[in-house]
Short mmCIF file of C-alpha atoms in Angstrom, two decimals:
data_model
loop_
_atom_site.label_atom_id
_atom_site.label_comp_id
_atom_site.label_asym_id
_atom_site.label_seq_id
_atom_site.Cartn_x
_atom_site.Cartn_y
_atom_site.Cartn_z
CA UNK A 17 -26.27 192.03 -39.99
CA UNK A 18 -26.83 195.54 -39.20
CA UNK A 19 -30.52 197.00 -40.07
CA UNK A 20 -30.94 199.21 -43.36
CA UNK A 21 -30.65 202.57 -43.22
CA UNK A 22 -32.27 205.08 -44.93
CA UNK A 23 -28.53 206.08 -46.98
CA UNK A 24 -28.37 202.85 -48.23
CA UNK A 25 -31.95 203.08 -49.57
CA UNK A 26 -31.25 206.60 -51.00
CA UNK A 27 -28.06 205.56 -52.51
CA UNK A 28 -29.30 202.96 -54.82
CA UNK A 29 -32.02 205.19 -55.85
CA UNK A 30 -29.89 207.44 -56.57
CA UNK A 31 -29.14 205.50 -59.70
CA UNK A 32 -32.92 204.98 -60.60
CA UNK A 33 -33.52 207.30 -63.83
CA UNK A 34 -37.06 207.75 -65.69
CA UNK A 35 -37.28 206.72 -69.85
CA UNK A 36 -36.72 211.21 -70.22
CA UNK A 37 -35.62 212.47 -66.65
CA UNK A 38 -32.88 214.82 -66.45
CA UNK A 39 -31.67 213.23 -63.72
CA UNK A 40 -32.56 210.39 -61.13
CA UNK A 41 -34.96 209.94 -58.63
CA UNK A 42 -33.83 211.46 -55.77
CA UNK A 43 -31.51 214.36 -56.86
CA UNK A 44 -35.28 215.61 -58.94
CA UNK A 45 -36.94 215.48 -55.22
CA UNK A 46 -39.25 212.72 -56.10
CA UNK A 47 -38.22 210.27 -53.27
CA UNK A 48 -40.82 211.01 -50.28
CA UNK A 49 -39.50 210.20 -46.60
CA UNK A 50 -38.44 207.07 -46.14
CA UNK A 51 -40.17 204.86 -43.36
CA UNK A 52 -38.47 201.36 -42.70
CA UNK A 53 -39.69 198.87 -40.47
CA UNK A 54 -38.22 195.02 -39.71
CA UNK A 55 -36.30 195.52 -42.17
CA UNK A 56 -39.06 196.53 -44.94
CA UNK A 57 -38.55 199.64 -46.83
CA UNK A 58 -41.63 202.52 -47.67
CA UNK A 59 -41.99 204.95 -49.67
CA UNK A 60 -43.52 206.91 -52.48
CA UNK A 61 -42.37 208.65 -55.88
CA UNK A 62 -44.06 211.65 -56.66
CA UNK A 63 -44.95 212.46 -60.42
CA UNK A 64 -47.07 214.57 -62.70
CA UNK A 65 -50.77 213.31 -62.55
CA UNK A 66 -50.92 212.94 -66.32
CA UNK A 67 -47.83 210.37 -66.54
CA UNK A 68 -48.67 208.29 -63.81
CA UNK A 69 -49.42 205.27 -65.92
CA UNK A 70 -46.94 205.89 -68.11
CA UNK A 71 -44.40 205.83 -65.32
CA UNK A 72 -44.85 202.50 -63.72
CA UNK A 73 -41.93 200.96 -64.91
CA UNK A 74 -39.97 203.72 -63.18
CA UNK A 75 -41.93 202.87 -59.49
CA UNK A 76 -40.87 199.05 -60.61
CA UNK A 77 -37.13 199.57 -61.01
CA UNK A 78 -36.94 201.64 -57.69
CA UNK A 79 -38.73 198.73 -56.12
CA UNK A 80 -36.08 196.22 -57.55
CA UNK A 81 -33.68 198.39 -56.71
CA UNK A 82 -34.98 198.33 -53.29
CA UNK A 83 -35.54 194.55 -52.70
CA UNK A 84 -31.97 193.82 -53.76
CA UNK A 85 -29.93 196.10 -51.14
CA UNK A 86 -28.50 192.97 -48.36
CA UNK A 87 -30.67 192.74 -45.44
CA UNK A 88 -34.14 194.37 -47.59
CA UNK A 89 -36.63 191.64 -46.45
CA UNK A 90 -39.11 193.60 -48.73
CA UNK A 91 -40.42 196.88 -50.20
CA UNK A 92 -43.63 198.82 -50.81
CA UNK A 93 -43.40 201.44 -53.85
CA UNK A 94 -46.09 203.41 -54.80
CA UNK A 95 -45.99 206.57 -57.37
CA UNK A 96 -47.72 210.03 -55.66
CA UNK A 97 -49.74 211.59 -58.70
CA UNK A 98 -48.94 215.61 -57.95
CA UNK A 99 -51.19 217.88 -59.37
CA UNK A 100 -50.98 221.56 -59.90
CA UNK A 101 -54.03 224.19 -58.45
CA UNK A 102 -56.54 223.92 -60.94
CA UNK A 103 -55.33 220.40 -62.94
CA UNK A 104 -57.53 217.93 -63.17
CA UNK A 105 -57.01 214.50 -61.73
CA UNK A 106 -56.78 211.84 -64.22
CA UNK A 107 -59.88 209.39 -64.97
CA UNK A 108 -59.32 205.64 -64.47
CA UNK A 109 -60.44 203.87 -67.83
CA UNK A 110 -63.61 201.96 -67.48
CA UNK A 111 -62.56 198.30 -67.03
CA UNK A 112 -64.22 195.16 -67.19
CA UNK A 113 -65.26 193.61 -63.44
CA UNK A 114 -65.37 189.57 -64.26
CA UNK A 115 -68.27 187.73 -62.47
CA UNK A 116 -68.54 185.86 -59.52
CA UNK A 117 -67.24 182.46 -60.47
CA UNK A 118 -69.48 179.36 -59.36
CA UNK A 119 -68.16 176.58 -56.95
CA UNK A 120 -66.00 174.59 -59.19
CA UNK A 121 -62.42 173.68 -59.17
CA UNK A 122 -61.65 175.90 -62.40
CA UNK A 123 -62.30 179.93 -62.69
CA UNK A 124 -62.53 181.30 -65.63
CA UNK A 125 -61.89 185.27 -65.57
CA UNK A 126 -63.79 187.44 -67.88
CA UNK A 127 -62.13 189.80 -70.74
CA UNK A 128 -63.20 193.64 -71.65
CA UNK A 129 -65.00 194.43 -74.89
CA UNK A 130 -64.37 197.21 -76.10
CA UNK A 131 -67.07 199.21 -79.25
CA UNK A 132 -66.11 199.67 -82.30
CA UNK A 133 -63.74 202.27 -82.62
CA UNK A 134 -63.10 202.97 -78.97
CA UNK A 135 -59.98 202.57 -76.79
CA UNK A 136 -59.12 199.03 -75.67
CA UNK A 137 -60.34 198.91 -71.47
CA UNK A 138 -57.91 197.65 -69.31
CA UNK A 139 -59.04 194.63 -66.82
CA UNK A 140 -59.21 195.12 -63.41
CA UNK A 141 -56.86 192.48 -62.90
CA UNK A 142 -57.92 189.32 -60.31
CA UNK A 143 -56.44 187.37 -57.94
CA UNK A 144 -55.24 184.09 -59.73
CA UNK A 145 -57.34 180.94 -58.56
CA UNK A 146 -59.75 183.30 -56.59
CA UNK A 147 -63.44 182.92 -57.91
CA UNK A 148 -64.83 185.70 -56.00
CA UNK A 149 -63.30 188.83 -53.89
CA UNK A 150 -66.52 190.10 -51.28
CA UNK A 151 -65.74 193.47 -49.44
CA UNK A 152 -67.39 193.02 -45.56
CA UNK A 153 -67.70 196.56 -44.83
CA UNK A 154 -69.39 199.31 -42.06
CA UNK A 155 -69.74 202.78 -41.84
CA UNK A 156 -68.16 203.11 -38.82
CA UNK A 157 -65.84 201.23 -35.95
CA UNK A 158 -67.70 199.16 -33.24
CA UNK A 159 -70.45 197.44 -34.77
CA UNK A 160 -68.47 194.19 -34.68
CA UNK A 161 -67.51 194.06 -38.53
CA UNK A 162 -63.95 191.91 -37.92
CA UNK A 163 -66.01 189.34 -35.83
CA UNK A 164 -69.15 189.20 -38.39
CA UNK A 165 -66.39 188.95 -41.27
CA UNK A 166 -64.64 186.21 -39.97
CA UNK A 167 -67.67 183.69 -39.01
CA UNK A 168 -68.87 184.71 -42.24
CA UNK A 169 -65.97 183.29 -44.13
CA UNK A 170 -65.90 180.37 -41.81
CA UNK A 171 -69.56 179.68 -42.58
CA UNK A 172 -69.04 179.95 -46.55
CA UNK A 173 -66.30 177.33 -45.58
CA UNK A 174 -68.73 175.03 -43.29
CA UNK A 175 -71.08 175.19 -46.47
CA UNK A 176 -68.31 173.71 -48.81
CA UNK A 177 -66.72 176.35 -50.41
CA UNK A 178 -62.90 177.12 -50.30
CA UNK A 179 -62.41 180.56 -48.56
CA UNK A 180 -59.63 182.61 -47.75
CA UNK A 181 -60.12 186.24 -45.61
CA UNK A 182 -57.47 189.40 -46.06
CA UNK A 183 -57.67 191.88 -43.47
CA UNK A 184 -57.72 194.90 -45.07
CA UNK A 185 -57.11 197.19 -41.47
CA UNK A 186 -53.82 198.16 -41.46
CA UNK A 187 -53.73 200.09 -38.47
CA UNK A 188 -55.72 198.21 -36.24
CA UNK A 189 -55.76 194.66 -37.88
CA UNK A 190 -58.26 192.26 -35.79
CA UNK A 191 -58.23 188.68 -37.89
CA UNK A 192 -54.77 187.62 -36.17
CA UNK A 193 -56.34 187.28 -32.76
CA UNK A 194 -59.96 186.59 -34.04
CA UNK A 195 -58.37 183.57 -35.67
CA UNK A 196 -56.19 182.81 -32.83
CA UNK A 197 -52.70 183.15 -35.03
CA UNK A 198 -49.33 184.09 -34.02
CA UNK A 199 -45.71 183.84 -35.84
CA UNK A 200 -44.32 185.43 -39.17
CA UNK A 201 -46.07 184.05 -42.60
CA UNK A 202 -42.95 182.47 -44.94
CA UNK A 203 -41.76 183.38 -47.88
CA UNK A 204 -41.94 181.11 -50.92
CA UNK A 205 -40.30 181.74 -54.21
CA UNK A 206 -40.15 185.14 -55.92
CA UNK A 207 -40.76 186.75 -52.55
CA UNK A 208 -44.55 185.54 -52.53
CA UNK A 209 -45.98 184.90 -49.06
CA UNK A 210 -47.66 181.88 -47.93
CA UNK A 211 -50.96 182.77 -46.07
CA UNK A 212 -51.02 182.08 -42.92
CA UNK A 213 -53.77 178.99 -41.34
CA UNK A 214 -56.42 178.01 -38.89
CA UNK A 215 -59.35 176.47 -38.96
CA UNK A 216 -58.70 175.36 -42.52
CA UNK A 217 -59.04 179.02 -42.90
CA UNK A 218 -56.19 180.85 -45.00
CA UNK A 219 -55.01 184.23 -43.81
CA UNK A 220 -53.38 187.17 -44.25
CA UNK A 221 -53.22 190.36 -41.88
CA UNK A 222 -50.27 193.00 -41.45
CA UNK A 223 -51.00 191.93 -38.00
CA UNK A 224 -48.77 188.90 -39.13
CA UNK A 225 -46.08 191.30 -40.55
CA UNK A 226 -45.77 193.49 -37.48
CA UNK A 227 -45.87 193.47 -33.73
CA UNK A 228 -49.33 194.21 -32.10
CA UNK A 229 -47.54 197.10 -30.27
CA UNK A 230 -46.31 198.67 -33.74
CA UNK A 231 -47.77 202.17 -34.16
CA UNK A 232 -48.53 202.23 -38.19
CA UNK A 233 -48.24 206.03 -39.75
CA UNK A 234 -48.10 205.26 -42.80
CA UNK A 235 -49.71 207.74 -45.52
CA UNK A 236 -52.40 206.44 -48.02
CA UNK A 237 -49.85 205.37 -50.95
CA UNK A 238 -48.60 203.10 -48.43
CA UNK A 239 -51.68 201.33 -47.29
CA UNK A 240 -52.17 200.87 -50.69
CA UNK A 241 -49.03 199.54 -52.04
CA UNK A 242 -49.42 197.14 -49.08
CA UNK A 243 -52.98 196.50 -49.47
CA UNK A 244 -52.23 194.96 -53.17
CA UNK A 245 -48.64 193.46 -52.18
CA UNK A 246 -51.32 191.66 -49.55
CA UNK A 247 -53.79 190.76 -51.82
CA UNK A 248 -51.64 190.04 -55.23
CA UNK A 249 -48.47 188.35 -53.53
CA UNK A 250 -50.00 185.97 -51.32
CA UNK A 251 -50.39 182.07 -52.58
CA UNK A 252 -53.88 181.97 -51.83
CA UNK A 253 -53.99 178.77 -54.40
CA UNK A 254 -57.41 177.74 -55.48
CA UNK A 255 -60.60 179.74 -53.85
CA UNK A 256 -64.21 179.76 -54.29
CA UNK A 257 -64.46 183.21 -52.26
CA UNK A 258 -62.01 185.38 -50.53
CA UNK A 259 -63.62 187.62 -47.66
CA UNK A 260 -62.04 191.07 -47.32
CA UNK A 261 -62.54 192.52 -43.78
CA UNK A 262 -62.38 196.38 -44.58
CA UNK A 263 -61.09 198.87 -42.62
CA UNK A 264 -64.42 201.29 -40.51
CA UNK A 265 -65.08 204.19 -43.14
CA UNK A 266 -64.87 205.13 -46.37
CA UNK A 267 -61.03 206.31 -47.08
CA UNK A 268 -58.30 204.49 -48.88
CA UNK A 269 -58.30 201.08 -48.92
CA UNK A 270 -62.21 200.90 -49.46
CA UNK A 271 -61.39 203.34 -52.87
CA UNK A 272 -58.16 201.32 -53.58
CA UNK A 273 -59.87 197.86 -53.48
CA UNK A 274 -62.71 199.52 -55.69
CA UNK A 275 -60.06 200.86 -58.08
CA UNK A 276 -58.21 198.48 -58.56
CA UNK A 277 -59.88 194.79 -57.49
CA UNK A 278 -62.58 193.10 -59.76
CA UNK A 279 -65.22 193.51 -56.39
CA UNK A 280 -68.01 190.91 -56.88
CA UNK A 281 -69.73 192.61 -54.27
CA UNK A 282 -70.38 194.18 -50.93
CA UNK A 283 -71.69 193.19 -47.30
CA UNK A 284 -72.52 196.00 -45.13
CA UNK A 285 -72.56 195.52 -41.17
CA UNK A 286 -74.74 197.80 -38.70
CA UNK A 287 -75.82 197.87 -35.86
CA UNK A 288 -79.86 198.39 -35.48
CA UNK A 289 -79.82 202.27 -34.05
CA UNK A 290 -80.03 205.01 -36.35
CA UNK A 291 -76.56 206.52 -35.32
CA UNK A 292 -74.89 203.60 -36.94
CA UNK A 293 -76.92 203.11 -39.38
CA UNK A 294 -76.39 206.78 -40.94
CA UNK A 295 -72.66 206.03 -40.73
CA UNK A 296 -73.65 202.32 -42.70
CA UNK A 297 -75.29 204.59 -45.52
CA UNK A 298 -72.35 206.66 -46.27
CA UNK A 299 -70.73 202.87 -46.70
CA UNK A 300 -73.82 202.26 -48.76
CA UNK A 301 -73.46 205.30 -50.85
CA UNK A 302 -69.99 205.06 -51.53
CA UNK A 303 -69.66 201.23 -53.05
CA UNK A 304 -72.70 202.32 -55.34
CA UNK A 305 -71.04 205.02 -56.68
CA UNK A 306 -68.20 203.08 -57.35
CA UNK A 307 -70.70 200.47 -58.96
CA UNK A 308 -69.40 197.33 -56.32
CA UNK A 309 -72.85 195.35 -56.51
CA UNK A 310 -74.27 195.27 -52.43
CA UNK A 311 -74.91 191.91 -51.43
CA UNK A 312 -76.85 192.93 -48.60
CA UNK A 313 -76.91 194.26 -45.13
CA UNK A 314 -76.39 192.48 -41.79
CA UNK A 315 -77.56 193.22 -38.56
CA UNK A 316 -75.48 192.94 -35.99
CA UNK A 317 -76.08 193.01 -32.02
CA UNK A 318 -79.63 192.87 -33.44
CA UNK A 319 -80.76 191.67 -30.01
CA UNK A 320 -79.17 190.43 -26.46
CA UNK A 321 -80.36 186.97 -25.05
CA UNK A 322 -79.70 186.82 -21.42
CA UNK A 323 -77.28 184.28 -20.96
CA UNK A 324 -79.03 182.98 -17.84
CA UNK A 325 -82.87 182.73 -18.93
CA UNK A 326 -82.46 183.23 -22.82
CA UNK A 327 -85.00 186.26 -22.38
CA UNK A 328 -84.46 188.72 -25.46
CA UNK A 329 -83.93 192.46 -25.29
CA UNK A 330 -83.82 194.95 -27.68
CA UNK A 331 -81.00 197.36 -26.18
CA UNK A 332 -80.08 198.75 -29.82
CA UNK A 333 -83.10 199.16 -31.15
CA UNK A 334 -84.44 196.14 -33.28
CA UNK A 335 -84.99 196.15 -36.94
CA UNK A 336 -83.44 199.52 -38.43
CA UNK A 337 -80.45 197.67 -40.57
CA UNK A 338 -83.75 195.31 -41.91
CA UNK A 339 -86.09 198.45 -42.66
CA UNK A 340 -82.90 200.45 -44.12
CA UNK A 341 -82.40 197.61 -46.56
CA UNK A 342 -86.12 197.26 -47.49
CA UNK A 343 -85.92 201.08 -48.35
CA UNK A 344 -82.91 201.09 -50.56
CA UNK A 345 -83.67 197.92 -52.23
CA UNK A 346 -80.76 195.87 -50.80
CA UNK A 347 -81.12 192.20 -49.50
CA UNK A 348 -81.28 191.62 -45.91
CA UNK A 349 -79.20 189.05 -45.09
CA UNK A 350 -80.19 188.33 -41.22
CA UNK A 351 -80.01 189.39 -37.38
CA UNK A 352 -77.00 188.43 -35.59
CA UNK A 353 -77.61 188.68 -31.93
CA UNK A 354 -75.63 189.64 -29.26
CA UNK A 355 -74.67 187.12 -26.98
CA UNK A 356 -72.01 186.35 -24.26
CA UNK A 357 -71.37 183.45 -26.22
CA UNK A 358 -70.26 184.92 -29.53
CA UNK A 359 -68.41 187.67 -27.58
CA UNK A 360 -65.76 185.45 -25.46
CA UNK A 361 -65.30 183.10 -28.38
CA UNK A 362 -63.95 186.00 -30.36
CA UNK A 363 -62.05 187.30 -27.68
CA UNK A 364 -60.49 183.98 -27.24
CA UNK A 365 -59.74 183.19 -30.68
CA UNK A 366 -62.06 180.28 -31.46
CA UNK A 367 -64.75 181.49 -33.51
CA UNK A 368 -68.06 180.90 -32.66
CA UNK A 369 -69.09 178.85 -36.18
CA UNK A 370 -65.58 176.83 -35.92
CA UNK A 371 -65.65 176.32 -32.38
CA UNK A 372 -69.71 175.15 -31.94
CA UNK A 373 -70.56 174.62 -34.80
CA UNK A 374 -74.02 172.91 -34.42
CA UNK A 375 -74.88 176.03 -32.16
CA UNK A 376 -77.53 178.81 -32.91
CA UNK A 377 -74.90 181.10 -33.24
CA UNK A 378 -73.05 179.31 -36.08
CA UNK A 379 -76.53 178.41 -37.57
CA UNK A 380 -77.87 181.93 -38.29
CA UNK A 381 -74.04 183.01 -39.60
CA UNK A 382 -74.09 179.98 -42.12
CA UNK A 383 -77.74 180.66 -43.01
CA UNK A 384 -76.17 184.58 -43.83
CA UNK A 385 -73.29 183.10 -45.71
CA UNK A 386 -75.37 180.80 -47.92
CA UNK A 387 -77.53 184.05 -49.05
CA UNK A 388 -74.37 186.13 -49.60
CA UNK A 389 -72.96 183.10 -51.96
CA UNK A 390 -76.85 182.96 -53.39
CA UNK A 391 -76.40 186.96 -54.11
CA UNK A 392 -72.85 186.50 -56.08
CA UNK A 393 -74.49 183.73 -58.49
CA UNK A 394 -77.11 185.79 -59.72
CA UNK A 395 -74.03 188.51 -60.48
CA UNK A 396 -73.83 188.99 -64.00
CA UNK A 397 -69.93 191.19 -65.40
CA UNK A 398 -70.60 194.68 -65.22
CA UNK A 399 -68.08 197.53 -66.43
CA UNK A 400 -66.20 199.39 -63.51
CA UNK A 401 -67.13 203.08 -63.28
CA UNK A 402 -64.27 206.11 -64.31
CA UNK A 403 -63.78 207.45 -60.63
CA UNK A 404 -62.45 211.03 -61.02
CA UNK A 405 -61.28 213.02 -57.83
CA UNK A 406 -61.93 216.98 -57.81
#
């Protein structure tokens, strides 16, 4: 079967009308460009800023729309909230963030209480049979965040928990080859995915959806609609924690996962010298001001130990990611060093806590990962802040 093509997309649309549009959805010049890939179609509708949430329903039957043209393996919708010069931008309602859940086979999710005589708040809504969603985060690219992210879910795993990890990079996604996984995830019924596996580790990555070689351009309402297709249409099944490796920076998926995921917390990743860590405090700054509760901070690279006399040397720096924490008030979770070893068991896929796993290495990232799961049972429910955009 021939791919889609962009007329086939726009035709069905074409018959998509809002509840009181004078028209449909593409003769009114809400339809953005249309990007399709493998089959997948993208693409936004634009609307006034103060109807986004009442127009959902309209993004949903352009989506269905979508999904049932012959040869559509999938679809990513998102509306575009267009404001005039001078409007506003819409609050997000305060919503209710439930608490970590404890290791046990059953979660429990919390509900929002609203005071007397105010609106009902809308829950952030979770990830069914996920206890806990932790954000592994960095100011910036290189510190080794994708590594430090994935031995940290493997050593939450070694300590007994059930652990899942969602690469949240869509345009340079790192877990598929940190994991050492290849191939096409399937789909189950209703179009949900089945994660992808290895080292009893489940996984998902739009590394898995796309070729390495795939150049992604997609705008921000497309990394998110495929951030929460990711996160929301997966069968993760039952999880004690699921590890999100985030994207360097602070742009849209960090904002879209604080939006609109109940975030039991934050780990930050640095480096020890003071160019990273400035980068690591505007990563700092920007989960407390969308009130996701830090966890701590790691230090990565802390040190390098000589692979041939184990001599130590500081070629960072030592100690800045430990000193930053002390002067914020945020638990330091430990020193990773840098080591040959660490670095070509990455490279090659086999993960330093899965691969040697009575090592040092392994040790200190387990040690880390039994603080961080310390950290999200002393979590109590806190509301989720109204994030407003000037």
């Amino acid at each position: 079967m021939s791919g889609v093509t962009k007329e086939q997309v726009l035709s069905v649309l074409g018959k998509v009308r809002g509840p009181d549009l004078e028209g449909d959805i593409v003769s009114l010049g809400m339809v953005s460009d249309i990007f399709i890939s493998d089959n997948k179609v993208y693409f936004s509708i634009t609307v006034p800023a103060a109807r986004a949430n009442d127009l959902e329903p309209l993004r949903s039957a352009a989506e269905r729309s979508v999904k049932a043209i012959p040869g559509v393996t999938g679809a990513l919708v998102t509306l575009t909230a267009d404001r005039k010069a001078g409007e506003a931008a819409p609050a997000t309602r305060p919503q209710q963030r439930p608490a970590a859940q404890g290791h046990s086979h059953g979660h429990a999710h919390g509900h929002s209480q609203a005071a007397p005589g105010a609106p009902a708040q809308r829950e952030k809504a979770g990830v069914p049979g996920v206890g806990a969603i932790i954000a592994v985060a960095s100011g910036k690219g290189g510190v080794g965040k994708s590594t430090t992210a994935v031995n940290l879910a493997l050593g939450l795993q070694a300590n007994g928990l059930r652990v899942g990890i969602l690469d949240a990079d869509i345009y340079g996604p790192s877990v598929p080859r940190l994991l050492k996984i290849s191939g096409r995830p399937q789909q189950i019924e209703n179009r949900i995915i089945k994660p992808m596996e290895n080292y009893g580790l489940k996984a998902m990555s739009m590394g898995f959806l796309v070729d390495e070689e795939t150049a992604m351009i997609w705008r921000g309402p497309m990394v998110q609609s495929a951030l929460m297709q990711m996160l929301r249409e997966v069968a993760w099944g039952e999880l004690d924690v699921l590890v999100v490796d985030m994207p360097p920076g602070t742009g849209d998926a960090q904002l879209t996962m604080a939006q609109q995921v109940p975030l039991a917390g934050a780990v930050i990743v640095s480096t020890p010298q003071d160019l990273a860590l400035i980068d690591a405090r505007k990563g700092i700054a920007m989960f407390r001001k969308v009130e996701v509760p830090l966890l701590g901070i790691i230090e990565n690279m802390s040190y390098f130990l000589a692979p041939d006399t184990g001599k130590r040397y500081d070629i960072f720096g030592h100690g800045g990611a430990r000193g930053e924490a002390d002067r914020i008030g945020v638990p330091f979770l430990g020193e990773v060093p840098l080591t040959i070893d660490i670095r070509e068991r990455s490279d090659a896929g086999t993960p330093v806590v899965a691969s040697d796993p009575e090592g040092a290495s392994a040790q200190i990232y387990r040690d880390i990962a039994a603080k961080v799961w310390s950290q999200l049972q002393e979590r109590t429910p806190r509301k989720a802040p109204a994030i407003v955009f000037e």
